[in-house]
Coordinates of C-alpha atoms and ligand atoms in Angstrom, one line a residue:
M1 CA 88.6 352.7 -16.7
S2 CA 89.4 356.4 -16.8
Q3 CA 86.8 358.8 -15.5
L4 CA 85.6 361.9 -17.2
I5 CA 84.5 364.3 -14.5
L6 CA 82.1 367.0 -15.3
K7 CA 82.1 370.5 -13.9
P8 CA 79.6 371.2 -11.1
G9 CA 76.1 371.5 -12.4
R10 CA 77.1 370.3 -15.9
E11 CA 75.6 366.9 -15.5
R12 CA 72.1 368.1 -16.4
S13 CA 72.4 367.3 -20.1
A14 CA 73.6 363.8 -19.4
L15 CA 70.9 363.2 -16.9
R16 CA 68.4 364.0 -19.6
R17 CA 70.2 361.3 -21.6
H18 CA 71.7 363.7 -24.2
P19 CA 74.6 361.8 -25.8
W20 CA 77.0 364.7 -26.4
I21 CA 79.4 366.0 -23.7
F22 CA 81.0 369.3 -24.8
D23 CA 84.5 370.4 -23.9
G24 CA 83.0 373.3 -21.8
A25 CA 81.3 370.8 -19.5
V26 CA 84.4 368.8 -18.8
D27 CA 86.3 369.5 -15.6
R28 CA 89.0 366.8 -16.0
L29 CA 89.9 363.3 -17.1
A30 CA 91.0 361.2 -14.2
G31 CA 93.4 358.6 -15.6
R32 CA 94.5 358.2 -19.2
A33 CA 92.5 357.6 -22.3
R34 CA 93.4 357.5 -26.0
S35 CA 91.1 358.6 -28.8
G36 CA 88.0 356.4 -28.9
D37 CA 88.6 354.7 -25.5
T38 CA 85.7 354.1 -23.3
V39 CA 85.5 356.4 -20.2
E40 CA 83.2 356.5 -17.3
V41 CA 81.2 359.8 -17.1
A42 CA 80.8 361.2 -13.6
S43 CA 79.2 364.3 -12.1
A44 CA 81.4 366.6 -9.9
D45 CA 79.9 365.0 -6.8
G46 CA 80.9 361.5 -8.0
R47 CA 77.7 360.2 -9.4
V48 CA 78.4 357.8 -12.3
L49 CA 76.2 358.8 -15.3
G50 CA 77.2 356.4 -18.0
R51 CA 80.0 355.3 -20.4
A52 CA 81.2 357.3 -23.3
A53 CA 83.8 357.3 -26.1
W54 CA 86.6 359.8 -25.5
S55 CA 87.2 362.3 -28.4
P56 CA 90.2 364.4 -27.3
D57 CA 90.3 366.3 -30.6
S58 CA 86.7 367.3 -30.8
R59 CA 84.5 370.0 -29.2
I60 CA 82.2 367.1 -28.5
R61 CA 84.7 365.7 -26.1
A62 CA 82.8 362.5 -25.4
R63 CA 79.8 360.7 -26.9
V64 CA 77.8 358.5 -24.6
W65 CA 77.4 354.8 -25.6
S66 CA 75.3 353.9 -22.6
F67 CA 73.5 355.7 -19.7
D68 CA 73.6 352.5 -17.7
P69 CA 76.8 352.8 -15.6
A70 CA 77.0 349.1 -15.4
E71 CA 76.8 348.3 -19.1
T72 CA 80.1 347.1 -20.5
I73 CA 81.1 348.5 -23.9
D74 CA 82.4 345.4 -25.8
D75 CA 81.6 343.3 -28.9
A76 CA 78.3 342.1 -27.3
F77 CA 77.2 345.7 -26.7
F78 CA 77.4 346.4 -30.5
K79 CA 75.6 343.2 -31.3
R80 CA 72.8 344.2 -29.0
R81 CA 72.5 347.8 -30.3
I82 CA 72.6 346.6 -33.9
A83 CA 70.0 343.9 -33.3
Q84 CA 67.7 346.4 -31.6
A85 CA 68.1 348.9 -34.5
L86 CA 67.3 346.2 -37.0
S87 CA 64.3 344.9 -35.1
R88 CA 62.9 348.4 -34.7
R89 CA 62.9 348.7 -38.5
T90 CA 61.3 345.2 -39.0
D91 CA 58.6 346.2 -36.6
L92 CA 57.5 349.2 -38.7
P93 CA 55.3 348.8 -41.7
G94 CA 56.8 349.4 -45.1
L95 CA 60.5 349.4 -44.0
A96 CA 61.4 345.7 -43.9
T97 CA 60.7 345.3 -47.6
Q98 CA 62.8 348.3 -48.7
Q99 CA 65.9 347.5 -50.8
G100 CA 67.4 350.9 -49.9
L101 CA 67.2 351.3 -46.1
R102 CA 69.1 353.1 -43.3
L103 CA 69.9 350.4 -40.8
L104 CA 71.8 352.5 -38.3
H105 CA 71.1 356.2 -37.7
A106 CA 73.9 357.1 -35.4
E107 CA 72.9 358.8 -32.1
S108 CA 69.2 358.1 -32.7
D109 CA 69.9 354.4 -32.7
G110 CA 72.2 354.6 -29.7
L111 CA 75.3 354.4 -31.8
P112 CA 76.9 357.9 -32.0
G113 CA 79.0 358.3 -35.2
V114 CA 77.7 355.1 -36.8
I115 CA 75.7 355.2 -40.0
C116 CA 74.9 352.2 -42.0
D117 CA 72.8 352.1 -45.2
C118 CA 71.7 349.0 -47.0
Y119 CA 71.4 348.8 -50.8
G120 CA 70.2 345.3 -51.6
D121 CA 72.9 342.9 -50.5
T122 CA 75.5 345.7 -50.1
L123 CA 75.9 347.7 -46.9
V124 CA 77.6 351.0 -46.8
L125 CA 79.1 352.0 -43.4
A126 CA 80.1 355.5 -42.5
L127 CA 82.0 356.0 -39.2
S128 CA 82.4 359.6 -38.0
S129 CA 83.5 359.6 -34.4
A130 CA 86.6 358.4 -32.5
G131 CA 84.5 355.9 -30.6
A132 CA 83.0 354.4 -33.8
E133 CA 86.4 354.3 -35.3
K134 CA 87.8 352.3 -32.4
W135 CA 85.0 349.7 -32.6
R136 CA 85.0 349.3 -36.4
D137 CA 85.7 345.5 -36.3
A138 CA 83.0 344.8 -33.7
I139 CA 80.5 346.9 -35.7
V140 CA 81.4 345.2 -39.0
G141 CA 81.3 341.7 -37.4
A142 CA 77.9 342.4 -35.8
L143 CA 76.5 343.7 -39.0
I144 CA 77.6 340.7 -41.0
K145 CA 76.0 338.3 -38.4
A146 CA 72.8 340.2 -38.1
T147 CA 72.1 341.0 -41.8
G148 CA 73.9 338.2 -43.7
C149 CA 74.9 340.9 -46.2
A150 CA 77.1 339.9 -49.1
R151 CA 79.5 342.8 -48.8
I152 CA 80.2 346.0 -46.8
Y153 CA 81.8 349.1 -48.3
E154 CA 83.2 351.8 -46.0
R155 CA 82.5 355.5 -46.8
S156 CA 84.1 357.2 -43.8
D157 CA 84.7 360.5 -45.5
A158 CA 82.3 363.0 -43.8
D159 CA 83.7 366.4 -42.9
L160 CA 82.9 365.5 -39.3
R161 CA 85.9 363.1 -39.2
T162 CA 88.3 366.0 -39.6
L163 CA 86.8 367.6 -36.5
E164 CA 87.5 364.3 -34.7
G165 CA 91.0 364.1 -35.9
L166 CA 90.3 361.1 -38.0
P167 CA 91.6 360.4 -41.6
V168 CA 89.3 359.5 -44.5
R169 CA 88.8 355.8 -44.9
C170 CA 87.0 354.3 -47.9
G171 CA 87.1 350.8 -49.4
W172 CA 85.7 347.3 -49.2
L173 CA 85.5 345.9 -45.6
H174 CA 83.8 342.6 -46.2
G175 CA 82.9 340.2 -49.0
E176 CA 84.1 340.0 -52.6
E177 CA 84.5 343.4 -54.2
G178 CA 81.1 344.2 -55.5
S179 CA 79.6 346.7 -57.9
A180 CA 80.2 350.3 -57.1
F181 CA 76.7 350.9 -58.4
P182 CA 74.3 348.5 -56.7
V183 CA 70.8 348.9 -58.1
I184 CA 67.8 349.3 -55.8
E185 CA 64.1 349.5 -56.4
E186 CA 62.3 352.4 -54.7
S187 CA 58.6 352.5 -55.0
G188 CA 58.8 350.6 -58.2
V189 CA 61.6 352.7 -59.7
R190 CA 65.1 351.3 -60.3
M191 CA 68.0 353.5 -59.1
A192 CA 71.7 352.8 -59.4
V193 CA 73.5 354.1 -56.2
D194 CA 77.0 355.4 -56.6
I195 CA 78.4 354.1 -53.3
V196 CA 82.0 355.1 -54.0
A197 CA 81.6 358.7 -55.2
G198 CA 77.9 359.6 -54.6
H199 CA 76.7 362.0 -51.9
K200 CA 76.4 360.6 -48.3
T201 CA 76.5 356.8 -48.7
G202 CA 75.4 357.3 -52.3
F203 CA 71.8 358.1 -52.1
Y204 CA 69.3 360.4 -50.2
L205 CA 67.4 357.6 -48.5
D206 CA 65.9 360.1 -46.1
Q207 CA 63.7 361.5 -49.0
R208 CA 62.2 358.1 -49.9
E209 CA 58.7 358.9 -48.7
N210 CA 58.8 362.4 -50.0
R211 CA 59.7 361.2 -53.4
L212 CA 56.6 358.9 -53.2
A213 CA 54.5 362.0 -52.1
C214 CA 55.8 363.7 -55.3
R215 CA 54.7 360.8 -57.4
Q216 CA 51.3 360.9 -55.9
L217 CA 50.9 364.6 -56.8
A218 CA 52.4 364.3 -60.3
Q219 CA 49.6 363.0 -62.5
G220 CA 49.2 365.2 -65.6
R221 CA 51.3 368.0 -64.1
R222 CA 54.2 369.9 -65.6
V223 CA 57.0 369.3 -63.1
L224 CA 60.1 371.2 -62.3
N225 CA 62.6 369.4 -60.1
C226 CA 65.4 371.7 -58.8
F227 CA 68.6 370.2 -57.4
C228 CA 67.6 366.8 -58.9
Y229 CA 70.9 364.9 -58.1
T230 CA 70.5 361.4 -59.6
G231 CA 66.8 362.0 -60.5
G232 CA 65.0 360.5 -57.6
F233 CA 62.1 362.9 -57.5
S234 CA 62.1 363.2 -61.3
L235 CA 61.7 359.5 -61.9
Q236 CA 59.0 359.2 -59.3
A237 CA 57.2 362.1 -60.9
L238 CA 57.3 360.3 -64.3
A239 CA 56.1 357.1 -62.6
G240 CA 53.2 359.2 -61.3
G241 CA 52.1 360.3 -64.7
A242 CA 53.7 363.7 -65.0
A243 CA 53.1 365.5 -68.3
S244 CA 56.7 366.6 -68.4
V245 CA 59.6 366.8 -66.0
L246 CA 62.4 369.4 -66.3
S247 CA 65.2 368.6 -63.9
V248 CA 68.0 371.0 -63.0
D249 CA 71.3 370.4 -61.3
S250 CA 74.7 372.1 -61.5
S251 CA 76.5 368.7 -61.4
G252 CA 77.2 367.2 -64.8
P253 CA 78.1 363.7 -63.3
A254 CA 74.8 363.7 -61.3
L255 CA 72.8 364.4 -64.4
I256 CA 74.6 361.6 -66.3
S257 CA 73.7 359.3 -63.4
A258 CA 70.1 360.6 -63.5
A259 CA 69.8 359.9 -67.3
N260 CA 71.3 356.4 -66.7
N261 CA 68.7 355.8 -63.9
L262 CA 66.0 356.7 -66.3
A263 CA 67.4 354.2 -68.8
L264 CA 67.1 351.5 -66.1
N265 CA 63.3 352.1 -66.1
P266 CA 62.0 351.4 -69.6
Q267 CA 58.4 351.6 -68.2
L268 CA 58.9 355.4 -67.9
D269 CA 58.3 357.7 -70.8
A270 CA 61.8 359.2 -71.4
Q271 CA 60.4 361.7 -73.9
R272 CA 58.8 363.6 -71.1
A273 CA 62.1 364.1 -69.2
E274 CA 64.6 366.9 -69.8
W275 CA 67.8 367.3 -67.9
R276 CA 69.4 370.7 -67.6
E277 CA 72.9 371.4 -66.2
A278 CA 72.6 374.9 -64.6
D279 CA 72.8 376.8 -61.4
V280 CA 69.3 376.7 -59.9
F281 CA 69.5 380.3 -58.7
A282 CA 70.2 381.5 -62.2
E283 CA 68.0 379.0 -64.0
L284 CA 64.9 380.0 -62.0
R285 CA 65.4 383.5 -63.2
V286 CA 65.8 382.4 -66.8
L287 CA 62.6 380.4 -66.6
A288 CA 60.7 383.2 -65.0
A289 CA 61.9 385.7 -67.6
A290 CA 60.8 383.3 -70.3
G291 CA 57.3 383.2 -68.8
E292 CA 57.5 379.4 -68.1
R293 CA 55.0 377.9 -65.7
F294 CA 54.8 374.6 -63.8
D295 CA 52.1 372.8 -61.9
L296 CA 54.5 371.1 -59.4
I297 CA 57.9 372.3 -58.3
V298 CA 60.3 370.4 -56.1
L299 CA 63.1 372.4 -54.3
D300 CA 65.5 370.1 -52.5
P301 CA 68.7 372.1 -52.1
P302 CA 71.9 371.0 -50.4
K303 CA 72.4 371.9 -46.8
F304 CA 72.7 375.7 -46.9
A305 CA 73.1 376.0 -43.1
P306 CA 75.1 373.2 -41.5
S307 CA 74.9 375.0 -38.2
P308 CA 72.9 377.9 -36.7
A309 CA 76.0 380.2 -37.4
H310 CA 75.1 379.9 -41.1
A311 CA 71.4 380.5 -40.6
E312 CA 71.3 384.1 -41.9
R313 CA 73.0 383.6 -45.2
A314 CA 71.1 380.3 -45.7
A315 CA 67.8 382.0 -45.0
R316 CA 68.5 384.4 -47.9
A317 CA 69.2 381.5 -50.2
Y318 CA 66.0 379.6 -49.1
K319 CA 64.0 382.8 -49.6
D320 CA 65.4 383.3 -53.0
I321 CA 64.6 379.9 -54.4
N322 CA 61.2 379.7 -52.8
L323 CA 60.3 383.2 -54.1
Y324 CA 61.0 382.1 -57.6
G325 CA 59.4 378.7 -57.0
F326 CA 56.1 380.5 -56.1
R327 CA 56.5 382.8 -59.1
L328 CA 56.9 379.9 -61.5
L329 CA 53.8 378.1 -60.4
A330 CA 50.7 378.0 -62.6
P331 CA 47.4 378.8 -60.8
G332 CA 46.6 375.9 -58.4
G333 CA 50.2 374.7 -58.6
I334 CA 52.1 373.0 -55.8
L335 CA 55.5 373.7 -54.3
M336 CA 57.3 370.9 -52.5
T337 CA 60.0 372.7 -50.6
Y338 CA 62.7 371.2 -48.3
S339 CA 65.5 372.2 -46.0
C340 CA 68.0 369.6 -44.7
S341 CA 69.8 372.3 -42.7
G342 CA 70.2 371.4 -39.0
G343 CA 70.8 375.1 -38.5
I344 CA 67.3 376.1 -39.7
G345 CA 64.4 374.9 -37.6
I346 CA 60.9 374.2 -38.9
E347 CA 59.5 377.4 -37.5
L348 CA 62.1 379.5 -39.2
F349 CA 61.8 377.6 -42.4
Q350 CA 58.1 378.1 -42.5
K351 CA 58.6 381.9 -41.9
I352 CA 61.0 382.0 -44.8
V353 CA 58.6 380.2 -47.1
A354 CA 55.8 382.5 -46.0
G355 CA 57.9 385.5 -46.7
A356 CA 58.7 384.1 -50.2
A357 CA 55.0 383.6 -50.9
Q358 CA 54.2 387.2 -49.8
D359 CA 56.9 388.6 -52.0
A360 CA 55.7 386.5 -54.9
K361 CA 52.2 387.9 -54.2
V362 CA 50.6 384.4 -54.0
E363 CA 48.3 383.0 -51.4
A364 CA 49.7 379.6 -50.4
R365 CA 48.5 377.0 -48.0
I366 CA 50.4 374.2 -46.3
V367 CA 48.7 371.0 -47.3
Q368 CA 51.3 368.5 -46.0
R369 CA 54.3 368.6 -43.7
L370 CA 57.1 366.2 -44.5
S371 CA 60.2 364.9 -42.8
A372 CA 62.7 362.1 -43.1
A373 CA 61.5 358.5 -43.5
A374 CA 61.0 356.3 -40.4
D375 CA 64.4 354.6 -40.9
H376 CA 65.9 358.0 -39.9
P377 CA 64.3 358.2 -36.5
V378 CA 64.7 361.1 -34.2
L379 CA 65.6 360.2 -30.6
L380 CA 63.5 362.5 -28.4
D381 CA 66.5 363.0 -26.1
F382 CA 68.5 364.2 -29.1
P383 CA 66.6 366.9 -31.1
E384 CA 69.7 367.6 -33.1
G385 CA 68.9 364.4 -35.0
E386 CA 66.0 366.2 -36.7
Y387 CA 67.2 368.0 -39.8
L388 CA 65.0 367.4 -42.8
K389 CA 61.7 369.2 -43.1
G390 CA 59.5 369.8 -46.0
L391 CA 56.4 371.8 -46.8
V392 CA 53.9 371.0 -49.5
C393 CA 52.2 374.3 -50.4
Q394 CA 49.3 374.8 -52.7
I395 CA 48.6 378.2 -54.2
G396 CA 45.4 379.9 -55.3
Ligands
SAH401 N1 66.6 365.7 -54.4 C1 67.8 364.8 -54.5 C2 68.9 365.2 -53.6 C3 69.4 366.6 -53.8 S1 71.1 366.8 -53.3 C4 67.4 363.3 -54.3 O1 66.2 363.1 -53.9 O2 68.2 362.4 -54.5 C5 71.5 368.4 -53.7 C6 71.9 368.6 -55.2 O3 72.0 370.0 -55.4 C7 73.2 368.0 -55.6 O4 73.0 367.1 -56.7 C8 74.1 369.2 -56.1 O5 74.8 368.9 -57.2 C9 73.0 370.2 -56.4 N2 73.4 371.6 -56.3 C10 74.0 372.2 -55.3 N3 74.1 373.6 -55.5 C11 73.5 373.8 -56.7 C12 73.1 375.0 -57.4 N4 73.5 376.2 -57.0 N5 72.5 374.8 -58.6 C13 72.1 373.6 -59.0 N6 72.3 372.5 -58.3 C14 73.0 372.6 -57.2

């Protein structure tokens, strides 16, 4: 096996079990390796630190599979890691019964570059690193054995793949070609998931519990759901007894999916729902100018800051929507505000929201802090895995 030798002193991160080895830390590759091959990671003084996948085209030059220098990376390794990830989920209350569930959460499940989401009997697999790409067959085989799923669809189309020099790969990997829109039930609400063309693997599973939190706050309230996508928060708000739900998104197709999802739930009062195709930044101003008021506002925008380099511009965008969110609240109203930007930490996000409340001249209190659901764990050795944060703020 080839050896990736680190520069003197650059073994510290690997010793803390951080799975990324950046190009700047690499002294040289002793031997030959092709993209995705397993290499041994060694410090400058020859101490073997683990085994990693070689990514020659990426700034993250290697991703560590195992910090046990004796652990062989083979089919059995993927079987073990996948079995462990599944049993962690079975061991947590409330997860095992979910029809929509993240089974593999990449680095945080010890599988860098491997994401697998389950929608009923359909799994959607997204591979984004050279190492994951190389072990596709082993991963698929282990998933079939461990889950007994009927079919697996591949959605390896994340931007990350370009950075790894990998082409887009989408299509059925296992089983008879199934529906492109498997239907799942989430907290009693049916949702069709567009696994072929939807965002991520088709659905924002990470917001499951936050949508439930919205439902619990919705009773009798006039709700505004900004960036509604396929209506997840909107439908939960209706299920929670909202007086009305106005949902805004700039994507026509997303709004059609949202309306279709509502139609899948005849138990919900469709008369109380309105879908509006608009740019949220503009629509918030229109609503404010019209003197509209809401009792519960959800702001779940796309990732404004994928990395810290985008933080400043993103901060202005977060400030803007939160400022208008606070302005549009009726007395006693509640703002549920999220950021899924890895480049904006919770402290900064809270500062931005505080600034927005000040400018809107409202007194607001955080009554709940939210994050991704438990099937999106954050490995303590890998804080980069934490991206989603939410604040529930009550005014007055
Ligand atoms: N809350 C959703 C996920 C939101 S994803 C859920 O729980 O499923 C972000 C959404 O923001 C996408 O649907 C995208 O179309 C929309 N979007 C992005 N920029 C926008 C803008 N400027 N105005 C309105 N919608 C926008």
